[in-house]
Short mmCIF file of C-alpha atoms in Angstrom, two decimals:
data_model
loop_
_atom_site.label_atom_id
_atom_site.label_comp_id
_atom_site.label_asym_id
_atom_site.label_seq_id
_atom_site.Cartn_x
_atom_site.Cartn_y
_atom_site.Cartn_z
CA MET G 973 -160.46 44.32 100.25
CA ARG G 974 -159.59 43.94 96.53
CA THR G 975 -156.36 45.54 97.19
CA ARG G 976 -155.67 43.27 100.19
CA PHE G 977 -155.99 40.45 97.80
CA LEU G 978 -153.88 41.23 95.38
CA LEU G 979 -151.23 42.29 97.86
CA ASN G 980 -151.52 38.55 99.37
CA PHE G 981 -151.30 37.02 96.29
CA ILE G 982 -148.19 39.16 94.76
CA MET G 983 -146.51 38.17 98.44
CA VAL G 984 -147.44 34.22 97.89
CA ALA G 985 -146.34 34.37 94.60
CA VAL G 986 -142.60 35.95 95.29
CA ALA G 987 -142.64 33.94 98.66
CA THR G 988 -143.31 30.58 95.91
CA THR G 989 -140.76 31.87 93.47
CA LEU G 990 -137.93 31.95 96.39
CA ILE G 991 -139.10 28.72 98.67
CA ALA G 992 -139.13 26.96 94.95
CA GLY G 993 -136.00 27.82 93.84
CA CYS G 994 -134.93 26.52 96.94
CA ALA G 995 -136.58 23.69 97.86
CA THR G 996 -137.63 21.93 94.40
CA SER G 997 -135.65 19.58 92.25
CA PRO G 998 -134.01 21.07 89.62
CA MET G 999 -134.94 20.18 86.08
CA THR G 1000 -132.38 18.33 83.46
CA ALA G 1001 -131.91 19.27 80.02
CA SER G 1002 -134.59 16.22 79.04
CA ASP G 1003 -137.25 18.10 81.41
CA MET G 1004 -136.59 21.63 79.39
CA PRO G 1005 -140.15 22.72 77.34
CA ARG G 1006 -140.44 22.39 74.23
CA TYR G 1007 -142.88 24.16 72.25
CA ASP G 1008 -146.28 21.69 71.33
CA SER G 1009 -148.77 23.46 69.35
CA THR G 1010 -151.32 20.62 70.13
CA LYS G 1011 -151.07 21.49 74.26
CA PRO G 1012 -153.75 24.07 75.74
CA GLN G 1013 -152.02 27.74 75.51
CA ALA G 1014 -152.84 31.10 77.01
CA PHE G 1015 -150.76 34.21 76.07
CA LEU G 1016 -150.14 36.89 78.81
CA PRO G 1017 -149.36 40.10 77.14
CA GLY G 1018 -146.96 42.71 78.42
CA ALA G 1019 -145.34 39.52 81.05
CA ASN G 1020 -142.02 38.34 81.16
CA VAL G 1021 -141.09 35.16 81.71
CA GLU G 1022 -139.94 35.22 85.50
CA GLN G 1023 -143.52 37.13 86.20
CA ALA G 1024 -145.60 34.58 84.38
CA LYS G 1025 -144.31 31.81 86.21
CA GLY G 1026 -144.39 33.58 89.39
CA VAL G 1027 -148.19 34.67 89.11
CA ALA G 1028 -148.54 30.55 87.73
CA MET G 1029 -146.70 29.16 91.02
CA GLY G 1030 -148.96 31.74 93.48
CA SER G 1031 -151.95 30.74 91.84
CA ALA G 1032 -151.33 26.87 91.93
CA VAL G 1033 -150.31 26.87 95.21
CA THR G 1034 -153.16 28.26 96.62
CA LYS G 1035 -155.22 26.35 94.68
CA GLY G 1036 -153.82 22.97 96.87
CA TRP G 1037 -150.75 21.67 94.17
CA GLU G 1038 -147.22 20.99 95.17
CA ILE G 1039 -144.51 22.40 92.88
CA ALA G 1040 -142.57 19.58 92.05
CA ARG G 1041 -139.74 20.78 89.62
CA THR G 1042 -138.45 23.97 88.30
CA SER G 1043 -136.07 25.84 85.96
CA SER G 1044 -136.26 29.14 84.77
CA ASP G 1045 -138.89 28.28 81.93
CA ALA G 1046 -140.64 26.04 83.24
CA LEU G 1047 -142.54 24.08 86.05
CA VAL G 1048 -143.77 20.90 87.09
CA LEU G 1049 -146.97 21.39 89.59
CA GLU G 1050 -148.26 17.62 91.32
CA ARG G 1051 -151.07 16.35 93.46
CA ARG G 1052 -152.58 13.11 94.53
CA LEU G 1053 -155.69 11.78 92.56
CA ASN G 1054 -158.25 10.26 94.35
CA PRO G 1055 -158.73 6.71 93.32
CA ALA G 1056 -161.95 6.71 91.55
CA ALA G 1057 -159.99 9.64 88.99
CA ALA G 1058 -157.24 7.45 88.86
CA GLU G 1059 -159.33 4.59 87.82
CA SER G 1060 -161.37 6.10 85.30
CA LEU G 1061 -158.04 7.44 83.58
CA ALA G 1062 -155.91 4.10 83.42
CA PRO G 1063 -157.95 1.25 85.82
CA GLY G 1064 -155.64 -0.82 87.78
CA SER G 1065 -153.40 2.53 88.89
CA SER G 1066 -155.23 2.45 92.27
CA LEU G 1067 -154.21 -0.02 93.26
CA THR G 1068 -150.78 0.29 93.78
CA ALA G 1069 -149.27 0.99 97.33
CA THR G 1070 -148.35 4.71 96.27
CA PRO G 1071 -151.42 6.85 95.10
CA PRO G 1072 -151.40 8.25 91.55
CA ARG G 1073 -150.06 11.64 90.87
CA ILE G 1074 -151.52 13.65 88.29
CA GLN G 1075 -148.50 16.26 87.17
CA VAL G 1076 -149.12 19.64 85.07
CA GLU G 1077 -146.28 20.20 82.86
CA THR G 1078 -146.28 24.35 82.56
CA SER G 1079 -143.70 25.68 79.63
CA PHE G 1080 -143.19 29.17 79.43
CA PHE G 1081 -142.14 30.83 76.32
CA SER G 1082 -140.67 34.27 75.75
CA ARG G 1083 -142.36 36.18 72.83
CA ASP G 1084 -142.09 39.82 71.58
CA GLN G 1085 -145.01 41.22 73.40
CA GLY G 1086 -145.72 38.71 76.39
CA VAL G 1087 -145.21 35.15 77.34
CA GLU G 1088 -146.78 32.40 75.75
CA VAL G 1089 -147.95 29.41 78.31
CA LEU G 1090 -148.27 25.77 77.50
CA VAL G 1091 -149.71 23.13 79.62
CA GLY G 1092 -150.04 19.83 79.77
CA ALA G 1093 -150.70 16.65 82.18
CA THR G 1094 -149.50 13.05 83.07
CA LEU G 1095 -150.47 10.98 85.13
CA VAL G 1096 -147.93 9.35 86.98
CA ALA G 1097 -148.75 5.75 89.38
CA THR G 1098 -145.62 3.21 90.57
CA GLY G 1099 -145.89 0.34 89.26
CA GLY G 1100 -143.88 -1.46 91.69
CA GLN G 1101 -140.97 -3.56 90.22
CA GLU G 1102 -141.57 -1.74 86.51
CA GLY G 1103 -140.94 1.63 88.30
CA GLU G 1104 -142.77 4.67 87.47
CA GLU G 1105 -145.45 4.60 84.80
CA ARG G 1106 -146.37 7.78 82.97
CA GLN G 1107 -149.00 8.30 80.48
CA ASP G 1108 -149.97 11.56 78.89
CA VAL G 1109 -153.33 12.63 79.72
CA THR G 1110 -153.72 15.90 78.37
CA GLU G 1111 -156.67 15.60 76.80
CA SER G 1112 -158.54 13.88 79.67
CA TYR G 1113 -157.64 16.91 81.49
CA ARG G 1114 -158.05 19.87 78.40
CA PRO G 1115 -161.09 21.24 79.83
CA ASP G 1116 -159.84 21.71 83.23
CA LEU G 1117 -156.22 22.87 81.66
CA GLU G 1118 -158.21 25.75 79.50
CA ARG G 1119 -159.60 26.36 82.78
CA SER G 1120 -156.64 27.13 84.88
CA LEU G 1121 -155.09 28.85 81.81
CA ALA G 1122 -158.09 31.48 81.61
CA SER G 1123 -157.70 31.57 85.34
CA LEU G 1124 -154.45 32.56 84.87
CA ARG G 1125 -154.98 35.13 82.03
CA ASN G 1126 -157.69 36.65 84.38
CA THR G 1127 -154.96 37.27 87.74
CA TRP G 1128 -152.27 38.49 85.20
CA ALA G 1129 -154.66 41.02 83.85
CA LYS G 1130 -156.03 41.99 87.21
CA SER G 1131 -152.37 42.20 89.05
CA ARG G 1132 -150.55 42.85 86.00
CA GLY G 1133 -149.84 46.43 87.65
CA GLN G 1134 -149.16 45.03 90.85
CA VAL G 1135 -146.54 42.31 89.44
CA VAL G 1136 -144.89 44.70 87.36
CA SER G 1137 -143.84 47.16 90.06
CA ALA G 1138 -143.52 44.98 93.32
CA LYS G 1139 -140.53 45.67 95.20
CA PRO G 1140 -138.24 42.60 95.36
CA PRO G 1141 -138.21 41.39 98.81
CA LEU G 1142 -134.76 42.66 100.86
CA PRO G 1143 -131.61 41.02 101.10
CA ALA G 1144 -130.95 38.64 103.81
CA GLY G 1145 -130.33 40.52 106.97
CA GLY G 1146 -131.79 43.24 106.25
CA GLY G 1147 -130.83 46.42 103.58
CA THR G 1148 -132.21 47.84 100.61
CA PRO G 1149 -133.67 45.85 97.55
CA VAL G 1150 -131.81 46.47 94.28
CA PRO G 1151 -134.29 48.33 91.96
CA VAL G 1152 -135.95 45.82 89.15
CA ASP G 1153 -136.54 47.53 86.21
CA PRO G 1154 -139.45 45.53 84.69
CA ASP G 1155 -137.71 45.28 81.08
CA VAL G 1156 -134.90 43.57 82.14
CA PRO G 1157 -135.46 39.79 83.56
CA LEU G 1158 -134.55 38.97 86.96
CA ALA G 1159 -131.38 36.34 87.70
CA PRO G 1160 -132.55 32.46 88.22
CA ILE G 1161 -132.64 31.88 92.33
#
């Protein structure tokens, strides 16, 4: 049963990576991650950025998050907030026509022995004529972000062997997958 869960998890992570590479908005230079030591962070030993990002995407999608944007070393996850949560963070934000959203910006930094993952949270509300209003709510969400990072660390620890040894998907039209060296990063999709 546990093996079946891990295999399903890996399949979701790989599928999500493929879908996200084609279906999300590309990130611009201003969206690229900058290191900020004040943000919640976790270290995934032995991971490369692609593996860490794949596990994070798979975990997020299975928990109901949508992938808003992605790049080779960053990921923006999004979900709508219920009106009560939005009001507690930003009074008046639930009165807009478009429900407020929470975005989690996830940045992946390659290190000598693994990958450092940093996260931050932003409340996004559509403010009518003013356009989109963004408010950093990382501190309000810090406990949730730290729990998510702990879950990511645990998932990586449990599935690391399967992720590293997973075979890549077959090319379109069948054929044989290209062998993957776990120490060489894959090209972006």
